[in-house]
mmCIF file of C-alpha atoms in Angstrom:
data_model
loop_
_atom_site.group_PDB
_atom_site.id
_atom_site.type_symbol
_atom_site.label_atom_id
_atom_site.label_comp_id
_atom_site.label_asym_id
_atom_site.label_seq_id
_atom_site.Cartn_x
_atom_site.Cartn_y
_atom_site.Cartn_z
ATOM 1 C CA MET A 1 115.410 115.004 105.091
ATOM 2 C CA LEU A 2 113.422 112.601 102.918
ATOM 3 C CA TYR A 3 109.738 112.040 103.712
ATOM 4 C CA ILE A 4 107.341 109.330 102.611
ATOM 5 C CA GLU A 5 104.100 108.120 104.182
ATOM 6 C CA SER A 6 105.566 104.722 105.057
ATOM 7 C CA LEU A 7 108.239 102.291 103.918
ATOM 8 C CA GLN A 8 105.935 99.504 102.882
ATOM 9 C CA ILE A 9 107.113 97.870 99.688
ATOM 10 C CA GLY A 10 106.610 99.916 96.518
ATOM 11 C CA GLY A 11 108.406 101.690 93.709
ATOM 12 C CA ALA A 12 108.615 105.123 95.338
ATOM 13 C CA GLU A 13 109.602 103.565 98.655
ATOM 14 C CA THR A 14 112.386 101.516 97.059
ATOM 15 C CA LEU A 15 113.643 104.577 95.203
ATOM 16 C CA LEU A 16 113.711 106.693 98.367
ATOM 17 C CA VAL A 17 115.726 104.048 100.216
ATOM 18 C CA ARG A 18 118.162 103.704 97.329
ATOM 19 C CA ASN A 19 118.681 107.479 97.272
ATOM 20 C CA ALA A 20 119.057 107.716 101.047
ATOM 21 C CA LEU A 21 121.743 105.022 101.066
ATOM 22 C CA ALA A 22 123.551 106.683 98.163
ATOM 23 C CA PHE A 23 123.502 110.028 100.008
ATOM 24 C CA ARG A 24 124.862 108.310 103.102
ATOM 25 C CA GLU A 25 127.670 106.677 101.123
ATOM 26 C CA ARG A 26 128.658 110.126 99.859
ATOM 27 C CA GLY A 27 128.950 111.466 103.401
ATOM 28 C CA GLU A 28 125.676 113.392 103.497
ATOM 29 C CA ASP A 29 123.704 113.673 106.725
ATOM 30 C CA VAL A 30 120.338 112.186 105.817
ATOM 31 C CA VAL A 31 117.267 111.308 107.868
ATOM 32 C CA VAL A 32 114.089 109.611 106.639
ATOM 33 C CA ALA A 33 110.745 110.710 108.081
ATOM 34 C CA VAL A 34 107.640 108.501 107.906
ATOM 35 C CA ASN A 35 104.204 108.597 109.465
ATOM 36 C CA ARG A 36 104.585 105.214 111.145
ATOM 37 C CA LEU A 37 107.089 102.391 111.326
ATOM 38 C CA THR A 38 106.024 99.199 109.568
ATOM 39 C CA GLY A 39 108.879 96.794 110.258
ATOM 40 C CA SER A 40 109.549 96.344 106.538
ATOM 41 C CA PHE A 41 112.842 95.128 105.094
ATOM 42 C CA LEU A 42 113.309 98.617 103.619
ATOM 43 C CA GLU A 43 113.377 100.037 107.145
ATOM 44 C CA GLU A 44 115.851 97.346 108.163
ATOM 45 C CA ARG A 45 118.083 98.181 105.213
ATOM 46 C CA LEU A 46 118.226 101.845 106.200
ATOM 47 C CA VAL A 47 118.923 101.143 109.869
ATOM 48 C CA ASP A 48 121.576 98.528 109.046
ATOM 49 C CA ASN A 49 123.379 101.148 106.974
ATOM 50 C CA GLY A 50 123.260 103.890 109.575
ATOM 51 C CA VAL A 51 120.348 105.948 108.243
ATOM 52 C CA ARG A 52 117.973 107.201 110.930
ATOM 53 C CA ILE A 53 114.210 106.770 110.501
ATOM 54 C CA VAL A 54 111.967 109.169 112.370
ATOM 55 C CA PRO A 55 108.249 108.304 112.703
ATOM 56 C CA LEU A 56 105.901 111.226 113.251
ATOM 57 C CA ILE A 57 103.397 108.957 115.009
ATOM 58 C CA GLY A 58 103.999 105.807 117.035
ATOM 59 C CA PRO A 59 106.899 104.295 118.968
ATOM 60 C CA LYS A 60 109.992 106.512 119.226
ATOM 61 C CA SER A 61 108.108 109.397 117.651
ATOM 62 C CA TYR A 62 107.993 112.933 118.939
ATOM 63 C CA VAL A 63 105.211 111.886 121.303
ATOM 64 C CA ARG A 64 106.935 111.047 124.601
ATOM 65 C CA GLY A 65 105.880 109.570 127.924
ATOM 66 C CA TYR A 66 104.458 106.388 129.347
ATOM 67 C CA ARG A 67 102.598 104.016 127.051
ATOM 68 C CA SER A 68 99.125 105.115 128.125
ATOM 69 C CA LEU A 69 100.097 108.762 127.879
ATOM 70 C CA ARG A 70 101.601 108.201 124.435
ATOM 71 C CA LYS A 71 98.391 106.545 123.316
ATOM 72 C CA LEU A 72 96.397 109.518 124.564
ATOM 73 C CA ALA A 73 98.830 111.969 123.029
ATOM 74 C CA ARG A 74 98.667 110.253 119.653
ATOM 75 C CA SER A 75 94.911 110.660 119.684
ATOM 76 C CA LEU A 76 95.289 114.393 120.363
ATOM 77 C CA ILE A 77 98.350 115.448 118.389
ATOM 78 C CA THR A 78 97.628 116.888 114.971
ATOM 79 C CA PRO A 79 99.709 116.305 111.824
ATOM 80 C CA LYS A 80 100.631 119.975 111.922
ATOM 81 C CA ARG A 81 101.952 119.715 115.463
ATOM 82 C CA ALA A 82 103.853 116.520 114.672
ATOM 83 C CA TRP A 83 105.536 118.218 111.715
ATOM 84 C CA GLU A 84 106.379 121.299 113.785
ATOM 85 C CA ARG A 85 108.124 119.101 116.349
ATOM 86 C CA LEU A 86 109.918 117.152 113.640
ATOM 87 C CA LEU A 87 111.263 120.270 111.938
ATOM 88 C CA ALA A 88 112.288 121.860 115.230
ATOM 89 C CA LYS A 89 114.121 118.733 116.343
ATOM 90 C CA GLU A 90 115.902 117.881 113.082
ATOM 91 C CA SER A 91 116.462 121.364 111.587
ATOM 92 C CA PRO A 92 116.809 119.987 108.047
ATOM 93 C CA SER A 93 118.446 121.998 105.299
ATOM 94 C CA VAL A 94 116.056 120.585 102.683
ATOM 95 C CA VAL A 95 112.905 118.466 102.951
ATOM 96 C CA HIS A 96 112.249 116.252 99.923
ATOM 97 C CA LEU A 97 108.678 114.958 99.938
ATOM 98 C CA HIS A 98 108.071 111.668 98.134
ATOM 99 C CA SER A 99 104.426 111.641 99.217
ATOM 100 C CA LEU A 100 102.175 114.399 100.479
ATOM 101 C CA PRO A 101 101.747 114.871 104.241
ATOM 102 C CA ASN A 102 98.256 115.525 105.517
ATOM 103 C CA VAL A 103 99.051 119.097 106.463
ATOM 104 C CA PHE A 104 98.973 122.435 104.640
ATOM 105 C CA LEU A 105 102.651 123.201 104.102
ATOM 106 C CA GLU A 106 102.122 126.974 104.236
ATOM 107 C CA GLU A 107 101.284 126.612 107.939
ATOM 108 C CA LEU A 108 104.621 124.995 108.795
ATOM 109 C CA PRO A 109 107.619 127.023 110.045
ATOM 110 C CA PHE A 110 109.734 126.049 107.051
ATOM 111 C CA PRO A 111 110.273 128.026 103.823
ATOM 112 C CA ALA A 112 108.604 126.757 100.666
ATOM 113 C CA ALA A 113 111.829 127.197 98.683
ATOM 114 C CA ARG A 114 113.519 124.483 100.761
ATOM 115 C CA PHE A 115 110.802 121.911 100.080
ATOM 116 C CA ALA A 116 110.976 119.590 97.074
ATOM 117 C CA PHE A 117 108.130 117.332 95.984
ATOM 118 C CA SER A 118 108.488 114.399 93.579
ATOM 119 C CA PHE A 119 105.752 113.354 91.175
ATOM 120 C CA HIS A 120 106.324 109.603 90.910
ATOM 121 C CA SER A 121 103.489 109.168 88.405
ATOM 122 C CA ALA A 122 101.242 111.187 86.123
ATOM 123 C CA VAL A 123 99.972 114.495 87.482
ATOM 124 C CA SER A 124 96.358 113.380 87.143
ATOM 125 C CA ARG A 125 96.949 110.280 89.265
ATOM 126 C CA VAL A 126 98.734 112.229 92.007
ATOM 127 C CA LYS A 127 95.912 114.757 92.050
ATOM 128 C CA ASP A 128 93.240 112.049 92.204
ATOM 129 C CA MET A 129 94.969 110.400 95.165
ATOM 130 C CA ALA A 130 95.501 113.657 97.078
ATOM 131 C CA ASN A 131 92.888 115.294 99.282
ATOM 132 C CA ASP A 132 92.100 119.006 98.968
ATOM 133 C CA LEU A 133 94.578 119.949 101.685
ATOM 134 C CA GLN A 134 97.408 118.014 100.079
ATOM 135 C CA TRP A 135 96.795 119.396 96.599
ATOM 136 C CA ARG A 136 96.686 122.929 98.013
ATOM 137 C CA SER A 137 100.170 122.226 99.357
ATOM 138 C CA VAL A 138 101.354 121.253 95.869
ATOM 139 C CA GLU A 139 99.932 124.482 94.445
ATOM 140 C CA TYR A 140 101.536 126.431 97.278
ATOM 141 C CA LEU A 141 104.967 124.946 96.575
ATOM 142 C CA ALA A 142 104.622 125.597 92.847
ATOM 143 C CA GLN A 143 103.699 129.239 93.444
ATOM 144 C CA GLN A 144 106.210 129.955 96.197
ATOM 145 C CA GLY A 145 109.395 128.525 94.707
ATOM 146 C CA GLY A 146 109.346 124.994 96.031
ATOM 147 C CA MET A 147 111.139 122.517 93.784
ATOM 148 C CA ILE A 148 108.851 120.269 91.740
ATOM 149 C CA VAL A 149 110.682 117.097 90.708
ATOM 150 C CA VAL A 150 109.391 115.031 87.793
ATOM 151 C CA ILE A 151 110.612 111.765 86.286
ATOM 152 C CA SER A 152 110.118 112.434 82.580
ATOM 153 C CA SER A 153 109.701 115.159 79.993
ATOM 154 C CA VAL A 154 106.040 114.165 79.561
ATOM 155 C CA THR A 155 105.339 114.784 83.253
ATOM 156 C CA GLU A 156 107.275 118.041 83.023
ATOM 157 C CA GLY A 157 104.924 119.199 80.263
ATOM 158 C CA GLU A 158 101.878 118.289 82.353
ATOM 159 C CA ILE A 159 103.299 120.166 85.331
ATOM 160 C CA LEU A 160 104.070 123.288 83.324
ATOM 161 C CA ASP A 161 100.567 123.277 81.827
ATOM 162 C CA GLN A 162 98.691 122.707 85.087
ATOM 163 C CA LEU A 163 100.790 124.354 87.803
ATOM 164 C CA SER A 164 103.298 126.715 86.135
ATOM 165 C CA PRO A 165 105.827 126.092 88.912
ATOM 166 C CA ALA A 166 108.597 128.557 89.645
ATOM 167 C CA ALA A 167 111.124 125.707 89.845
ATOM 168 C CA VAL A 168 111.040 122.279 88.210
ATOM 169 C CA SER A 169 113.696 119.580 87.739
ATOM 170 C CA VAL A 170 113.553 116.490 85.526
ATOM 171 C CA ILE A 171 115.404 113.735 87.377
ATOM 172 C CA PRO A 172 114.633 110.099 86.503
ATOM 173 C CA ASN A 173 114.483 107.139 88.840
ATOM 174 C CA CYS A 174 117.788 105.377 89.250
ATOM 175 C CA LEU A 175 119.223 101.902 89.667
ATOM 176 C CA ASP A 176 122.585 100.312 90.389
ATOM 177 C CA VAL A 177 123.558 98.933 86.977
ATOM 178 C CA GLU A 178 126.788 97.369 88.225
ATOM 179 C CA GLN A 179 125.019 95.486 91.007
ATOM 180 C CA LEU A 180 122.338 94.234 88.611
ATOM 181 C CA SER A 181 124.959 93.023 86.146
ATOM 182 C CA LYS A 182 126.070 90.452 88.710
ATOM 183 C CA GLY A 183 122.908 88.567 87.797
ATOM 184 C CA GLY A 184 120.782 86.200 89.835
ATOM 185 C CA LEU A 185 118.962 82.943 89.316
ATOM 186 C CA SER A 186 119.688 81.266 85.974
ATOM 187 C CA LYS A 187 116.829 80.132 83.775
ATOM 188 C CA GLU A 188 118.075 76.555 83.938
ATOM 189 C CA ALA A 189 118.032 76.590 87.746
ATOM 190 C CA PHE A 190 114.539 78.111 87.751
ATOM 191 C CA LEU A 191 113.206 75.448 85.400
ATOM 192 C CA ARG A 192 114.693 72.678 87.536
ATOM 193 C CA GLU A 193 113.301 74.213 90.722
ATOM 194 C CA HIS A 194 109.762 74.277 89.305
ATOM 195 C CA GLY A 195 109.947 71.088 87.241
ATOM 196 C CA LEU A 196 109.363 72.850 83.921
ATOM 197 C CA PRO A 197 110.360 71.594 80.442
ATOM 198 C CA ASP A 198 113.678 72.706 78.972
ATOM 199 C CA ASP A 199 111.936 74.509 76.092
ATOM 200 C CA SER A 200 109.772 76.619 78.421
ATOM 201 C CA PHE A 201 109.264 80.312 77.696
ATOM 202 C CA ILE A 202 109.137 82.347 80.927
ATOM 203 C CA LEU A 203 107.252 85.649 80.960
ATOM 204 C CA GLY A 204 107.861 87.728 84.050
ATOM 205 C CA HIS A 205 105.907 90.437 85.843
ATOM 206 C CA VAL A 206 106.867 92.385 88.956
ATOM 207 C CA GLY A 207 104.215 94.431 90.704
ATOM 208 C CA ARG A 208 101.849 94.525 93.618
ATOM 209 C CA PHE A 209 98.447 92.865 93.328
ATOM 210 C CA HIS A 210 96.416 95.944 92.504
ATOM 211 C CA PRO A 211 93.914 96.560 89.690
ATOM 212 C CA VAL A 212 96.103 99.317 88.219
ATOM 213 C CA LYS A 213 98.704 96.668 87.311
ATOM 214 C CA ASN A 214 96.155 94.968 85.016
ATOM 215 C CA HIS A 215 96.979 91.338 85.805
ATOM 216 C CA GLU A 216 93.898 90.246 83.885
ATOM 217 C CA LYS A 217 95.557 91.449 80.685
ATOM 218 C CA LEU A 218 98.581 89.311 81.534
ATOM 219 C CA PHE A 219 96.373 86.217 81.750
ATOM 220 C CA SER A 220 94.829 86.998 78.376
ATOM 221 C CA ILE A 221 98.305 87.456 76.875
ATOM 222 C CA LEU A 222 99.427 84.162 78.391
ATOM 223 C CA LEU A 223 96.556 82.320 76.730
ATOM 224 C CA GLU A 224 97.672 83.662 73.369
ATOM 225 C CA MET A 225 101.266 82.694 74.090
ATOM 226 C CA ILE A 226 100.253 79.118 74.956
ATOM 227 C CA ARG A 227 98.471 78.815 71.592
ATOM 228 C CA ARG A 228 101.798 79.609 69.892
ATOM 229 C CA HIS A 229 104.154 77.974 72.384
ATOM 230 C CA PRO A 230 102.451 75.429 74.695
ATOM 231 C CA HIS A 231 105.239 75.538 77.264
ATOM 232 C CA SER A 232 104.703 79.193 78.119
ATOM 233 C CA TYR A 233 104.575 80.248 81.766
ATOM 234 C CA LEU A 234 103.880 83.452 83.664
ATOM 235 C CA VAL A 235 105.904 84.289 86.783
ATOM 236 C CA LEU A 236 104.344 86.811 89.159
ATOM 237 C CA VAL A 237 106.617 88.584 91.650
ATOM 238 C CA GLY A 238 104.856 90.705 94.251
ATOM 239 C CA ASP A 239 102.142 90.646 96.846
ATOM 240 C CA GLY A 240 99.080 92.592 97.909
ATOM 241 C CA SER A 241 95.809 92.180 99.710
ATOM 242 C CA SER A 242 94.546 88.640 100.249
ATOM 243 C CA GLN A 243 91.268 89.667 98.610
ATOM 244 C CA ARG A 244 92.975 90.820 95.416
ATOM 245 C CA LYS A 245 95.141 87.704 95.265
ATOM 246 C CA ALA A 246 92.053 85.520 95.711
ATOM 247 C CA GLU A 247 90.437 87.340 92.784
ATOM 248 C CA LEU A 248 93.485 86.671 90.620
ATOM 249 C CA VAL A 249 93.672 82.985 91.604
ATOM 250 C CA LYS A 250 89.993 82.602 90.774
ATOM 251 C CA GLU A 251 90.487 84.191 87.351
ATOM 252 C CA ILE A 252 93.536 82.006 86.665
ATOM 253 C CA ASP A 253 91.510 78.907 87.504
ATOM 254 C CA ARG A 254 88.575 80.094 85.389
ATOM 255 C CA GLN A 255 90.813 80.425 82.348
ATOM 256 C CA GLY A 256 92.483 77.064 82.921
ATOM 257 C CA LEU A 257 95.898 78.604 83.566
ATOM 258 C CA THR A 258 96.655 77.163 87.000
ATOM 259 C CA ASP A 259 99.533 75.018 85.694
ATOM 260 C CA HIS A 260 101.012 77.953 83.772
ATOM 261 C CA VAL A 261 101.168 80.669 86.464
ATOM 262 C CA ILE A 262 103.800 80.692 89.209
ATOM 263 C CA PHE A 263 103.437 82.959 92.235
ATOM 264 C CA CYS A 264 106.868 83.856 93.618
ATOM 265 C CA GLY A 265 105.555 86.233 96.281
ATOM 266 C CA PHE A 266 107.419 89.245 97.528
ATOM 267 C CA GLN A 267 111.120 89.243 96.687
ATOM 268 C CA GLU A 268 113.588 91.531 98.402
ATOM 269 C CA HIS A 269 115.664 91.403 95.208
ATOM 270 C CA PRO A 270 113.213 90.868 92.316
ATOM 271 C CA ALA A 271 116.048 91.116 89.790
ATOM 272 C CA SER A 272 117.100 87.628 90.872
ATOM 273 C CA ILE A 273 113.835 86.303 89.386
ATOM 274 C CA ILE A 274 113.863 88.658 86.394
ATOM 275 C CA SER A 275 117.232 87.194 85.414
ATOM 276 C CA ALA A 276 115.574 83.780 84.924
ATOM 277 C CA CYS A 277 112.869 85.129 82.585
ATOM 278 C CA ASP A 278 112.884 85.308 78.799
ATOM 279 C CA ALA A 279 110.806 88.481 78.668
ATOM 280 C CA MET A 280 108.885 90.937 80.834
ATOM 281 C CA ALA A 281 105.429 92.439 80.322
ATOM 282 C CA LEU A 282 103.973 95.486 82.080
ATOM 283 C CA PRO A 283 100.428 96.144 80.831
ATOM 284 C CA SER A 284 99.626 98.690 83.563
ATOM 285 C CA PHE A 285 96.749 101.126 83.205
ATOM 286 C CA VAL A 286 98.910 103.789 84.879
ATOM 287 C CA GLU A 287 102.636 103.590 85.546
ATOM 288 C CA GLY A 288 105.372 105.972 86.623
ATOM 289 C CA PHE A 289 109.023 105.669 85.705
ATOM 290 C CA SER A 290 109.179 101.915 86.216
ATOM 291 C CA LEU A 291 112.317 100.668 87.961
ATOM 292 C CA VAL A 292 111.312 97.146 86.926
ATOM 293 C CA ALA A 293 111.476 98.112 83.259
ATOM 294 C CA LEU A 294 114.967 99.526 83.723
ATOM 295 C CA GLU A 295 116.146 96.526 85.729
ATOM 296 C CA ALA A 296 114.835 94.089 83.124
ATOM 297 C CA GLN A 297 116.649 95.929 80.336
ATOM 298 C CA SER A 298 119.824 96.068 82.388
ATOM 299 C CA LEU A 299 119.587 92.269 82.566
ATOM 300 C CA GLY A 300 119.118 92.040 78.784
ATOM 301 C CA LYS A 301 115.431 91.050 78.817
ATOM 302 C CA ARG A 302 112.916 91.670 76.039
ATOM 303 C CA CYS A 303 110.167 93.955 77.370
ATOM 304 C CA VAL A 304 106.670 94.804 76.185
ATOM 305 C CA VAL A 305 105.069 97.591 78.224
ATOM 306 C CA SER A 306 101.953 99.694 78.106
ATOM 307 C CA SER A 307 102.058 103.105 76.471
ATOM 308 C CA ALA A 308 101.471 104.565 79.943
ATOM 309 C CA LEU A 309 105.214 104.299 80.597
ATOM 310 C CA PRO A 310 107.445 107.252 79.668
ATOM 311 C CA LEU A 311 109.250 107.048 76.340
ATOM 312 C CA GLU A 312 112.540 107.619 78.169
ATOM 313 C CA THR A 313 112.315 104.135 79.700
ATOM 314 C CA LYS A 314 113.248 102.558 76.342
ATOM 315 C CA CYS A 315 116.943 101.653 76.483
ATOM 316 C CA ARG A 316 117.119 98.610 74.186
ATOM 317 C CA PRO A 317 115.880 97.773 70.668
ATOM 318 C CA ASP A 318 113.847 94.856 72.106
ATOM 319 C CA TYR A 319 111.736 97.176 74.278
ATOM 320 C CA PHE A 320 108.263 97.932 72.902
ATOM 321 C CA PHE A 321 105.291 100.108 73.800
ATOM 322 C CA LEU A 322 101.759 98.816 73.158
ATOM 323 C CA GLY A 323 98.388 100.193 74.135
ATOM 324 C CA ILE A 324 96.478 98.063 76.625
ATOM 325 C CA GLU A 325 93.549 98.221 74.222
ATOM 326 C CA GLU A 326 95.600 96.347 71.624
ATOM 327 C CA PRO A 327 94.606 92.665 71.264
ATOM 328 C CA SER A 328 96.428 90.219 73.505
ATOM 329 C CA SER A 329 97.433 88.314 70.384
ATOM 330 C CA LEU A 330 99.550 91.306 69.338
ATOM 331 C CA TRP A 331 101.156 91.472 72.770
ATOM 332 C CA ALA A 332 101.997 87.765 72.456
ATOM 333 C CA ASP A 333 103.533 88.341 69.006
ATOM 334 C CA TYR A 334 105.806 91.055 70.412
ATOM 335 C CA ILE A 335 106.776 88.979 73.451
ATOM 336 C CA LEU A 336 107.593 85.805 71.516
ATOM 337 C CA GLY A 337 109.072 87.531 68.475
ATOM 338 C CA ASP A 338 112.699 88.313 67.731
ATOM 339 C CA PHE A 339 112.300 91.550 65.738
ATOM 340 C CA LEU A 340 113.793 94.824 66.961
ATOM 341 C CA GLU A 341 113.013 98.548 67.015
ATOM 342 C CA PRO A 342 116.396 100.283 67.474
ATOM 343 C CA GLU A 343 115.080 103.851 67.249
ATOM 344 C CA ASN A 344 114.983 106.326 70.153
ATOM 345 C CA CYS A 345 116.832 104.305 72.780
ATOM 346 C CA SER A 346 118.078 106.047 75.921
ATOM 347 C CA ASP A 347 121.421 105.154 77.466
ATOM 348 C CA ILE A 348 120.775 102.822 80.417
ATOM 349 C CA LEU A 349 123.754 104.392 82.198
ATOM 350 C CA ASP A 350 121.873 107.699 82.331
ATOM 351 C CA PHE A 351 119.719 106.032 84.984
ATOM 352 C CA ASP A 352 122.602 104.641 87.022
ATOM 353 C CA GLU A 353 122.779 106.081 90.514
ATOM 354 C CA SER A 354 126.330 107.275 89.806
ATOM 355 C CA ARG A 355 124.800 109.843 87.424
ATOM 356 C CA VAL A 356 121.400 110.479 88.998
ATOM 357 C CA VAL A 357 122.379 110.961 92.652
ATOM 358 C CA PRO A 358 124.826 113.815 91.900
ATOM 359 C CA LYS A 359 121.986 115.570 90.047
ATOM 360 C CA LEU A 360 119.823 115.340 93.163
ATOM 361 C CA LEU A 361 122.584 116.676 95.407
ATOM 362 C CA LYS A 362 123.258 119.496 92.957
ATOM 363 C CA MET A 363 119.542 120.307 92.971
ATOM 364 C CA TYR A 364 119.473 120.465 96.782
ATOM 365 C CA GLN A 365 122.540 122.711 96.841
ATOM 366 C CA GLY A 366 120.942 124.971 94.252
ATOM 367 C CA MET A 367 117.805 125.247 96.376
ATOM 368 C CA LEU A 368 119.903 126.283 99.365
ATOM 369 C CA SER A 369 121.966 128.777 97.374
ATOM 370 C CA ALA A 370 118.883 130.365 95.850
ATOM 371 C CA HIS A 371 117.450 130.727 99.338
ATOM 372 C CA GLY A 372 120.648 132.246 100.701
ATOM 373 C CA TYR A 373 121.226 129.316 103.052
ATOM 374 C CA ALA A 374 124.708 127.834 103.498
ATOM 375 C CA GLY A 375 124.477 124.105 104.047
ATOM 376 C CA ASN A 376 125.406 120.800 102.485
ATOM 377 C CA GLU A 377 123.056 118.333 104.153
ATOM 378 C CA ALA A 378 120.422 116.333 102.367
#
């Protein structure tokens, strides 16, 4: 069983769906648990491929009865009770948490050693976002043999220093390299579609409209790029709150960049837009193991990213780390340049799902064996 708060669009959500589908393709019995259904395309993708989604609260949840009674029941049922019903009904072999439920895990009738929890970003960020009850659950799992899953060696070091877990696995995010290699929209087609000059330089960014993504830095970088190459354009893929988007539009207008920024909105397959870009920039304040960075490199794109990203994400010599405090002029130099840094590149195939998914399944089987439980379900 895989759990996440909801399947709204996001990096962790996309990763969970990718893993669930890969498990299903390998014949594993997998179910995805969420707090509520949202009607997102990620939910549709799971259902279309035969993966069940079980909401703890809401329609088709473990609260039964007529509509009015369900409404009353939802107001009375506690997260603990909802989880008890879920576990009793599904009897999972392993529960892999991709976000923290609002319940103290020690109180659930399920052994700690058969829980896994993934840190999708830095330990400090996860802790800041968790309430006291949720962080107590993390400490409980670490102390009682639950599997702590991290995405990089840096996060592993943080975990070992702060939690000293009994069990920890380093398993990176994954992508389908073969599928990405099929490409998407060509640059020429993109330029024609938007009426841009043939000598345009297209800088791409994929991410939700949230302050942590540091869009303001992107605008500053774009200004520096335009000074060097007047036909420079920024393509933004993603969405977010209307308030945040309004703030960004206002800032774009204030800096006189309206004709140089293209909003592409949410894209079910962002790689199709990435393929039309010359380079990608990710100046995030905080970032986990970015799937976007891996996808861009798989498509052969030059990338300049903030030093918040793990070193393991570098797979090409035209992939560079810069501090967000570095001047935007330096970011522009790296984006528009043609120099390389071939040192310390990972193998992009190490992040292909054909290598990562078997590691996850092996981890689950190891958890079951260590607990003395015979089973082969995810």
